[in-house]
Amino acid sequence: MEPAPDGPRETPALAEDARFLNLIGPGQLERCLFTETLDVAAAEAQPGDAAWGQWWLSARWAPYERAGEPARSCLLVQAGCRRRQAGVPASSSLKAYVTPEMETLEQEEQECLEHRPYPVRRRTHMMSHQHGMTVTKTFQEGEAEPQCWSFIYSRAELQGLLPEGASLLLLRVLACRWEVPPGLAFPTINTEGHLCTASYRALGVQPQAVGSAEAEVFVIERAVHAGAGASTVWHCSFLPSGRLARLVQVGSPMVMRLQDEPVPAAETGGVKPQPPFPKQPLDWEEDIQLLSWFLDRKGELQEYHSAYIQQHPELQVLLSDFLLALLLQQPQDPVSFAAEFFAHKKPPETPFTSSRAANPSPSPSGPVANRE
């Protein structure tokens, strides 16, 4: 365990900005609950050029459960990116549970650069607790032993903390407001697990190409200041609906962009005309959002199934008895044999295989294995 590196100190300005978060009401958060997808392309790419991959962001209400604590209703913020750069596949993901008061309870970021034969994996996990927050960073190259670093931050240091997931949510709130308070800044935690400061400022309304059209977008700059004059800067361009039209890290060779501008509402009735989109084949393994949902659901089911098996140790005994009887009698119709076996089988009373397994109730319907 390493001591927490030096981070931002408490200042009246940061305290005032922390109070700004308390002014965000449920109505503003509800407007931020949607899913959007952007194409990943080269920074100098023109409309119609092939994309390098996809980036997506989703926010929705979800229960947050922790052992020994009651479930809490939180905002689940998820994001992911899958791309190829210089021929190398790369992927990243984010999952964060944020309270309606914009407090981050837990967040996990993962990044994988699939270099052959030594892929590089990075993981940063944050967990809040009564004393503050623990940040664990893991780095692994190929099959080598993972390297781990942990930092602990006190609650006094974390007033108004806004990590990546909560920051993405705040950007949507600011986009829906179409304004950014001057001098807005919050403590955050960078990719190295260090405490630093993130600032937000409006760059104004600008005309910008969105697919084959041009639209008015509201541009917000987010900068993470890691100290010693080093800053990482993003420019986020939002449509009036609060949806992203463009996301770019200044100096990066790639950009995330919306392929086409949403169709405006009709002048009467407020109904959007449906464009004639051709039917596309569904390849869920290549769809970042669907793949992420599948993996999340798969993990949940595995946990439920493992818990059920642990609660019922007699299942292992029952299956062992059945397989032993099946191999000894080798019936021609295993399905009928299984139905007859379990119809007469009583639940085992001990965690040991019963001696009745070699002579189950069904009569032999196949050859018996010769034994010396």
GROMACS .gro file of C-alpha atoms in nm:
model
  372
    1MET     CA    1   0.000   0.000   0.000
    2GLU     CA    2   0.147   0.335  -0.100
    3PRO     CA    3   0.068   0.671   0.060
    4ALA     CA    4  -0.162   0.890  -0.145
    5PRO     CA    5   0.036   1.127  -0.368
    6ASP     CA    6  -0.003   1.497  -0.324
    7GLY     CA    7  -0.327   1.625  -0.475
    8PRO     CA    8  -0.533   1.944  -0.480
    9ARG     CA    9  -0.576   2.125  -0.152
   10GLU     CA   10  -0.909   2.252  -0.022
   11THR     CA   11  -0.974   2.604  -0.151
   12PRO     CA   12  -1.281   2.832  -0.130
   13ALA     CA   13  -1.323   2.799  -0.508
   14LEU     CA   14  -1.327   2.417  -0.501
   15ALA     CA   15  -1.566   2.420  -0.205
   16GLU     CA   16  -1.800   2.653  -0.394
   17ASP     CA   17  -1.789   2.428  -0.701
   18ALA     CA   18  -1.865   2.127  -0.479
   19ARG     CA   19  -2.181   2.305  -0.362
   20PHE     CA   20  -2.273   2.351  -0.730
   21LEU     CA   21  -2.325   1.974  -0.753
   22ASN     CA   22  -2.599   1.996  -0.488
   23LEU     CA   23  -2.797   2.226  -0.719
   24ILE     CA   24  -2.834   1.953  -0.982
   25GLY     CA   25  -3.190   1.829  -0.943
   26PRO     CA   26  -3.358   1.500  -1.041
   27GLY     CA   27  -3.520   1.662  -1.344
   28GLN     CA   28  -3.181   1.756  -1.490
   29LEU     CA   29  -3.047   1.405  -1.428
   30GLU     CA   30  -3.349   1.247  -1.600
   31ARG     CA   31  -3.262   1.435  -1.920
   32CYS     CA   32  -2.919   1.269  -1.912
   33LEU     CA   33  -3.043   0.909  -1.912
   34PHE     CA   34  -2.990   0.785  -2.266
   35THR     CA   35  -2.743   0.588  -2.478
   36GLU     CA   36  -2.541   0.730  -2.764
   37THR     CA   37  -2.282   0.593  -3.006
   38LEU     CA   38  -2.006   0.772  -3.196
   39ASP     CA   39  -1.774   0.651  -3.470
   40VAL     CA   40  -1.399   0.650  -3.402
   41ALA     CA   41  -1.207   0.793  -3.697
   42ALA     CA   42  -0.877   0.957  -3.787
   43ALA     CA   43  -0.860   1.320  -3.677
   44GLU     CA   44  -0.820   1.438  -4.038
   45ALA     CA   45  -1.089   1.201  -4.175
   46GLN     CA   46  -1.358   1.340  -4.405
   47PRO     CA   47  -1.731   1.249  -4.397
   48GLY     CA   48  -1.775   0.907  -4.554
   49ASP     CA   49  -1.426   0.783  -4.463
   50ALA     CA   50  -1.408   0.441  -4.299
   51ALA     CA   51  -1.430   0.436  -3.920
   52TRP     CA   52  -1.163   0.283  -3.696
   53GLY     CA   53  -1.419   0.163  -3.443
   54GLN     CA   54  -1.700   0.277  -3.213
   55TRP     CA   55  -1.736   0.461  -2.883
   56TRP     CA   56  -2.055   0.453  -2.675
   57LEU     CA   57  -2.191   0.600  -2.352
   58SER     CA   58  -2.497   0.503  -2.149
   59ALA     CA   59  -2.655   0.633  -1.827
   60ARG     CA   60  -2.953   0.476  -1.647
   61TRP     CA   61  -3.093   0.413  -1.300
   62ALA     CA   62  -2.973   0.089  -1.139
   63PRO     CA   63  -2.956  -0.061  -0.787
   64TYR     CA   64  -2.616  -0.060  -0.621
   65GLU     CA   65  -2.559  -0.342  -0.373
   66ARG     CA   66  -2.270  -0.399  -0.135
   67ALA     CA   67  -2.234  -0.679   0.118
   68GLY     CA   68  -2.385  -0.586   0.455
   69GLU     CA   69  -2.548  -0.267   0.325
   70PRO     CA   70  -2.899  -0.196   0.189
   71ALA     CA   71  -2.934  -0.151  -0.188
   72ARG     CA   72  -2.919   0.209  -0.312
   73SER     CA   73  -3.073   0.359  -0.623
   74CYS     CA   74  -2.788   0.504  -0.829
   75LEU     CA   75  -2.701   0.622  -1.176
   76LEU     CA   76  -2.509   0.354  -1.363
   77VAL     CA   77  -2.274   0.518  -1.611
   78GLN     CA   78  -2.113   0.287  -1.867
   79ALA     CA   79  -1.888   0.366  -2.160
   80GLY     CA   80  -1.678   0.163  -2.397
   81CYS     CA   81  -1.456   0.197  -2.701
   82ARG     CA   82  -1.334  -0.061  -2.946
   83ARG     CA   83  -1.101   0.037  -3.227
   84ARG     CA   84  -0.801  -0.053  -3.442
   85GLN     CA   85  -0.508   0.186  -3.450
   86ALA     CA   86  -0.200   0.117  -3.662
   87GLY     CA   87  -0.344  -0.231  -3.715
   88VAL     CA   88  -0.352  -0.310  -3.340
   89PRO     CA   89  -0.693  -0.387  -3.181
   90ALA     CA   90  -0.761  -0.189  -2.863
   91SER     CA   91  -1.055  -0.167  -2.626
   92SER     CA   92  -1.150   0.024  -2.313
   93SER     CA   93  -1.447   0.022  -2.077
   94LEU     CA   94  -1.585   0.224  -1.787
   95LYS     CA   95  -1.845   0.133  -1.525
   96ALA     CA   96  -1.939   0.373  -1.245
   97TYR     CA   97  -2.213   0.391  -0.981
   98VAL     CA   98  -2.297   0.755  -0.903
   99THR     CA   99  -2.552   0.875  -0.646
  100PRO     CA  100  -2.810   1.146  -0.732
  101GLU     CA  101  -2.584   1.380  -0.529
  102MET     CA  102  -2.304   1.305  -0.781
  103GLU     CA  103  -2.099   1.102  -0.532
  104THR     CA  104  -1.910   0.808  -0.685
  105LEU     CA  105  -1.957   0.487  -0.485
  106GLU     CA  106  -1.755   0.260  -0.713
  107GLN     CA  107  -1.586   0.287  -1.050
  108GLU     CA  108  -1.381   0.054  -1.268
  109GLU     CA  109  -1.187   0.141  -1.582
  110GLN     CA  110  -1.019  -0.119  -1.801
  111GLU     CA  111  -0.799  -0.082  -2.106
  112CYS     CA  112  -0.647  -0.349  -2.329
  113LEU     CA  113  -0.398  -0.308  -2.614
  114GLU     CA  114  -0.392  -0.641  -2.794
  115HIS     CA  115  -0.028  -0.649  -2.903
  116ARG     CA  116   0.076  -0.998  -3.018
  117PRO     CA  117   0.203  -1.199  -2.839
  118TYR     CA  118   0.210  -0.969  -2.531
  119PRO     CA  119  -0.119  -0.782  -2.482
  120VAL     CA  120  -0.112  -0.496  -2.232
  121ARG     CA  121  -0.393  -0.465  -1.978
  122ARG     CA  122  -0.457  -0.178  -1.736
  123ARG     CA  123  -0.725  -0.162  -1.468
  124THR     CA  124  -0.814   0.114  -1.222
  125HIS     CA  125  -1.069   0.040  -0.952
  126MET     CA  126  -1.213   0.293  -0.705
  127MET     CA  127  -1.418   0.200  -0.399
  128SER     CA  128  -1.562   0.449  -0.152
  129HIS     CA  129  -1.585   0.366   0.219
  130GLN     CA  130  -1.655   0.543   0.546
  131HIS     CA  131  -1.299   0.679   0.569
  132GLY     CA  132  -1.274   0.799   0.207
  133MET     CA  133  -1.177   0.605  -0.104
  134THR     CA  134  -0.931   0.332  -0.203
  135VAL     CA  135  -0.788   0.337  -0.556
  136THR     CA  136  -0.623   0.021  -0.692
  137LYS     CA  137  -0.429   0.026  -1.018
  138THR     CA  138  -0.325  -0.297  -1.194
  139PHE     CA  139  -0.090  -0.339  -1.491
  140GLN     CA  140  -0.019  -0.664  -1.674
  141GLU     CA  141   0.185  -0.739  -1.986
  142GLY     CA  142   0.130  -1.075  -2.152
  143GLU     CA  143   0.126  -1.363  -1.905
  144ALA     CA  144   0.354  -1.187  -1.659
  145GLU     CA  145   0.249  -1.142  -1.297
  146PRO     CA  146   0.022  -0.835  -1.261
  147GLN     CA  147   0.173  -0.530  -1.088
  148CYS     CA  148  -0.054  -0.354  -0.837
  149TRP     CA  149  -0.052  -0.015  -0.664
  150SER     CA  150  -0.306   0.109  -0.408
  151PHE     CA  151  -0.377   0.457  -0.273
  152ILE     CA  152  -0.609   0.566   0.007
  153TYR     CA  153  -0.763   0.914   0.012
  154SER     CA  154  -0.947   1.068   0.307
  155ARG     CA  155  -1.294   1.219   0.285
  156ALA     CA  156  -1.150   1.565   0.350
  157GLU     CA  157  -0.947   1.537   0.027
  158LEU     CA  158  -1.242   1.414  -0.176
  159GLN     CA  159  -1.501   1.690  -0.126
  160GLY     CA  160  -1.665   1.740  -0.464
  161LEU     CA  161  -1.464   1.454  -0.622
  162LEU     CA  162  -1.566   1.394  -0.983
  163PRO     CA  163  -1.400   1.086  -1.141
  164GLU     CA  164  -1.449   0.992  -1.506
  165GLY     CA  165  -1.800   0.841  -1.480
  166ALA     CA  166  -1.945   1.131  -1.281
  167SER     CA  167  -1.765   1.376  -1.511
  168LEU     CA  168  -1.937   1.229  -1.819
  169LEU     CA  169  -2.268   1.275  -1.638
  170LEU     CA  170  -2.185   1.636  -1.546
  171LEU     CA  171  -2.096   1.715  -1.908
  172ARG     CA  172  -2.446   1.604  -2.012
  173VAL     CA  173  -2.600   1.826  -1.743
  174LEU     CA  174  -2.397   2.126  -1.863
  175ALA     CA  175  -2.484   2.050  -2.226
  176CYS     CA  176  -2.858   2.044  -2.145
  177ARG     CA  177  -2.818   2.378  -1.965
  178TRP     CA  178  -2.622   2.515  -2.265
  179GLU     CA  179  -2.390   2.697  -2.024
  180VAL     CA  180  -2.093   2.639  -1.793
  181PRO     CA  181  -2.041   2.845  -1.475
  182PRO     CA  182  -1.711   3.039  -1.496
  183GLY     CA  183  -1.410   2.883  -1.323
  184LEU     CA  184  -1.578   2.545  -1.270
  185ALA     CA  185  -1.329   2.288  -1.130
  186PHE     CA  186  -1.341   1.970  -0.923
  187PRO     CA  187  -1.095   1.720  -0.774
  188THR     CA  188  -1.059   1.407  -0.986
  189ILE     CA  189  -0.841   1.097  -1.010
  190ASN     CA  190  -0.633   1.046  -1.324
  191THR     CA  191  -0.540   0.723  -1.500
  192GLU     CA  192  -0.238   0.680  -1.271
  193GLY     CA  193  -0.463   0.678  -0.965
  194HIS     CA  194  -0.338   1.019  -0.848
  195LEU     CA  195  -0.557   1.296  -0.710
  196CYS     CA  196  -0.558   1.608  -0.929
  197THR     CA  197  -0.796   1.877  -1.061
  198ALA     CA  198  -1.031   1.885  -1.362
  199SER     CA  199  -1.158   2.217  -1.497
  200TYR     CA  200  -1.455   2.289  -1.724
  201ARG     CA  201  -1.515   2.592  -1.944
  202ALA     CA  202  -1.742   2.686  -2.232
  203LEU     CA  203  -1.584   2.750  -2.573
  204GLY     CA  204  -1.913   2.885  -2.710
  205VAL     CA  205  -2.154   2.787  -2.986
  206GLN     CA  206  -1.984   2.694  -3.312
  207PRO     CA  207  -2.092   2.562  -3.653
  208GLN     CA  208  -1.960   2.211  -3.700
  209ALA     CA  209  -1.990   1.936  -3.960
  210VAL     CA  210  -2.210   1.650  -3.839
  211GLY     CA  211  -2.202   1.377  -4.099
  212SER     CA  212  -2.298   1.532  -4.431
  213ALA     CA  213  -2.468   1.836  -4.270
  214GLU     CA  214  -2.364   2.131  -4.057
  215ALA     CA  215  -2.511   2.204  -3.715
  216GLU     CA  216  -2.475   2.451  -3.429
  217VAL     CA  217  -2.298   2.280  -3.138
  218PHE     CA  218  -2.209   2.391  -2.785
  219VAL     CA  219  -1.843   2.314  -2.713
  220ILE     CA  220  -1.719   2.240  -2.360
  221GLU     CA  221  -1.352   2.200  -2.272
  222ARG     CA  222  -1.254   1.959  -1.996
  223ALA     CA  223  -0.892   1.964  -1.882
  224VAL     CA  224  -0.726   1.734  -1.627
  225HIS     CA  225  -0.430   1.908  -1.461
  226ALA     CA  226  -0.186   1.650  -1.328
  227GLY     CA  227   0.069   1.900  -1.195
  228ALA     CA  228   0.406   2.021  -1.325
  229GLY     CA  229   0.229   2.199  -1.610
  230ALA     CA  230   0.103   1.875  -1.771
  231SER     CA  231  -0.265   1.877  -1.874
  232THR     CA  232  -0.486   1.647  -2.077
  233VAL     CA  233  -0.757   1.836  -2.264
  234TRP     CA  234  -1.081   1.720  -2.430
  235HIS     CA  235  -1.319   1.921  -2.647
  236CYS     CA  236  -1.679   1.798  -2.630
  237SER     CA  237  -1.930   1.927  -2.889
  238PHE     CA  238  -2.298   1.890  -2.796
  239LEU     CA  239  -2.617   1.924  -2.998
  240PRO     CA  240  -2.913   2.114  -2.843
  241SER     CA  241  -3.059   1.776  -2.735
  242GLY     CA  242  -2.758   1.721  -2.506
  243ARG     CA  243  -2.616   1.447  -2.728
  244LEU     CA  244  -2.255   1.444  -2.836
  245ALA     CA  245  -2.168   1.538  -3.192
  246ARG     CA  246  -1.792   1.522  -3.150
  247LEU     CA  247  -1.542   1.423  -2.880
  248VAL     CA  248  -1.169   1.473  -2.926
  249GLN     CA  249  -0.863   1.467  -2.703
  250VAL     CA  250  -0.643   1.758  -2.808
  251GLY     CA  251  -0.332   1.624  -2.980
  252SER     CA  252  -0.477   1.276  -3.037
  253PRO     CA  253  -0.467   1.122  -3.388
  254MET     CA  254  -0.829   1.008  -3.355
  255VAL     CA  255  -1.168   1.166  -3.297
  256MET     CA  256  -1.511   1.037  -3.190
  257ARG     CA  257  -1.787   1.182  -3.408
  258LEU     CA  258  -2.155   1.148  -3.482
  259GLN     CA  259  -2.212   1.010  -3.829
  260ASP     CA  260  -2.538   1.195  -3.905
  261GLU     CA  261  -2.727   1.481  -3.743
  262PRO     CA  262  -3.061   1.376  -3.581
  263VAL     CA  263  -3.367   1.467  -3.786
  264PRO     CA  264  -3.540   1.776  -3.633
  265ALA     CA  265  -3.899   1.752  -3.512
  266ALA     CA  266  -4.171   1.829  -3.766
  267GLU     CA  267  -4.323   2.177  -3.746
  268THR     CA  268  -4.660   2.038  -3.648
  269GLY     CA  269  -4.724   1.769  -3.390
  270GLY     CA  270  -4.362   1.747  -3.278
  271VAL     CA  271  -4.324   1.405  -3.447
  272LYS     CA  272  -3.992   1.313  -3.600
  273PRO     CA  273  -4.023   1.168  -3.951
  274GLN     CA  274  -3.872   0.820  -3.976
  275PRO     CA  275  -3.585   0.806  -4.228
  276PRO     CA  276  -3.573   0.502  -4.457
  277PHE     CA  277  -3.284   0.319  -4.287
  278PRO     CA  278  -3.204  -0.015  -4.455
  279LYS     CA  279  -3.219  -0.321  -4.231
  280GLN     CA  280  -2.877  -0.405  -4.094
  281PRO     CA  281  -2.762  -0.752  -3.984
  282LEU     CA  282  -2.722  -0.783  -3.606
  283ASP     CA  283  -2.372  -0.893  -3.506
  284TRP     CA  284  -2.386  -0.858  -3.129
  285GLU     CA  285  -2.028  -0.975  -3.079
  286GLU     CA  286  -1.903  -0.678  -3.280
  287ASP     CA  287  -2.147  -0.430  -3.124
  288ILE     CA  288  -1.966  -0.277  -2.823
  289GLN     CA  289  -2.282  -0.190  -2.631
  290LEU     CA  290  -2.457  -0.524  -2.686
  291LEU     CA  291  -2.137  -0.714  -2.605
  292SER     CA  292  -2.095  -0.517  -2.281
  293TRP     CA  293  -2.456  -0.589  -2.176
  294PHE     CA  294  -2.405  -0.958  -2.260
  295LEU     CA  295  -2.087  -0.980  -2.050
  296ASP     CA  296  -2.253  -0.798  -1.757
  297ARG     CA  297  -2.554  -1.030  -1.768
  298LYS     CA  298  -2.329  -1.335  -1.805
  299GLY     CA  299  -2.136  -1.233  -1.494
  300GLU     CA  300  -2.459  -1.182  -1.295
  301LEU     CA  301  -2.592  -1.525  -1.393
  302GLN     CA  302  -2.264  -1.693  -1.303
  303GLU     CA  303  -2.278  -1.536  -0.956
  304TYR     CA  304  -2.643  -1.644  -0.906
  305HIS     CA  305  -2.570  -1.999  -1.023
  306SER     CA  306  -2.258  -2.031  -0.806
  307ALA     CA  307  -2.450  -1.909  -0.501
  308TYR     CA  308  -2.728  -2.163  -0.564
  309ILE     CA  309  -2.479  -2.451  -0.596
  310GLN     CA  310  -2.306  -2.346  -0.273
  311GLN     CA  311  -2.643  -2.341  -0.094
  312HIS     CA  312  -2.724  -2.695  -0.218
  313PRO     CA  313  -2.417  -2.923  -0.179
  314GLU     CA  314  -2.641  -3.226  -0.238
  315LEU     CA  315  -2.639  -3.139  -0.611
  316GLN     CA  316  -2.281  -3.263  -0.648
  317VAL     CA  317  -2.374  -3.592  -0.482
  318LEU     CA  318  -2.683  -3.633  -0.698
  319LEU     CA  319  -2.493  -3.573  -1.022
  320SER     CA  320  -2.208  -3.803  -0.916
  321ASP     CA  321  -2.456  -4.085  -0.842
  322PHE     CA  322  -2.625  -4.040  -1.178
  323LEU     CA  323  -2.301  -4.036  -1.381
  324LEU     CA  324  -2.174  -4.346  -1.198
  325ALA     CA  325  -2.498  -4.535  -1.268
  326LEU     CA  326  -2.495  -4.419  -1.631
  327LEU     CA  327  -2.138  -4.538  -1.690
  328LEU     CA  328  -2.195  -4.872  -1.518
  329GLN     CA  329  -2.517  -4.957  -1.706
  330GLN     CA  330  -2.452  -4.775  -2.037
  331PRO     CA  331  -2.818  -4.763  -2.148
  332GLN     CA  332  -2.909  -4.731  -2.514
  333ASP     CA  333  -3.144  -4.442  -2.432
  334PRO     CA  334  -2.969  -4.214  -2.178
  335VAL     CA  335  -3.258  -3.965  -2.174
  336SER     CA  336  -3.517  -4.226  -2.070
  337PHE     CA  337  -3.270  -4.370  -1.821
  338ALA     CA  338  -3.220  -4.023  -1.667
  339ALA     CA  339  -3.596  -3.966  -1.639
  340GLU     CA  340  -3.640  -4.303  -1.465
  341PHE     CA  341  -3.337  -4.252  -1.244
  342PHE     CA  342  -3.442  -3.912  -1.109
  343ALA     CA  343  -3.807  -4.020  -1.077
  344HIS     CA  344  -3.703  -4.281  -0.816
  345LYS     CA  345  -3.402  -4.102  -0.669
  346LYS     CA  346  -3.432  -3.962  -0.317
  347PRO     CA  347  -3.229  -3.655  -0.219
  348PRO     CA  348  -2.906  -3.763  -0.046
  349GLU     CA  349  -2.894  -3.711   0.328
  350THR     CA  350  -2.516  -3.681   0.357
  351PRO     CA  351  -2.249  -3.512   0.144
  352PHE     CA  352  -2.106  -3.851   0.050
  353THR     CA  353  -2.190  -4.063  -0.251
  354SER     CA  354  -2.437  -4.334  -0.153
  355SER     CA  355  -2.364  -4.702  -0.202
  356ARG     CA  356  -2.696  -4.732  -0.387
  357ALA     CA  357  -2.545  -4.557  -0.690
  358ALA     CA  358  -2.415  -4.882  -0.836
  359ASN     CA  359  -2.763  -5.037  -0.822
  360PRO     CA  360  -3.013  -4.763  -0.909
  361SER     CA  361  -3.383  -4.829  -0.927
  362PRO     CA  362  -3.409  -4.847  -1.311
  363SER     CA  363  -3.352  -5.192  -1.451
  364PRO     CA  364  -3.047  -5.227  -1.674
  365SER     CA  365  -3.126  -5.142  -2.035
  366GLY     CA  366  -2.777  -5.189  -2.172
  367PRO     CA  367  -2.461  -5.393  -2.127
  368VAL     CA  368  -2.295  -5.390  -1.788
  369ALA     CA  369  -1.925  -5.309  -1.791
  370ASN     CA  370  -1.706  -5.613  -1.725
  371ARG     CA  371  -1.507  -5.581  -1.409
  372GLU     CA  372  -1.224  -5.809  -1.299
   0.00000   0.00000   0.00000
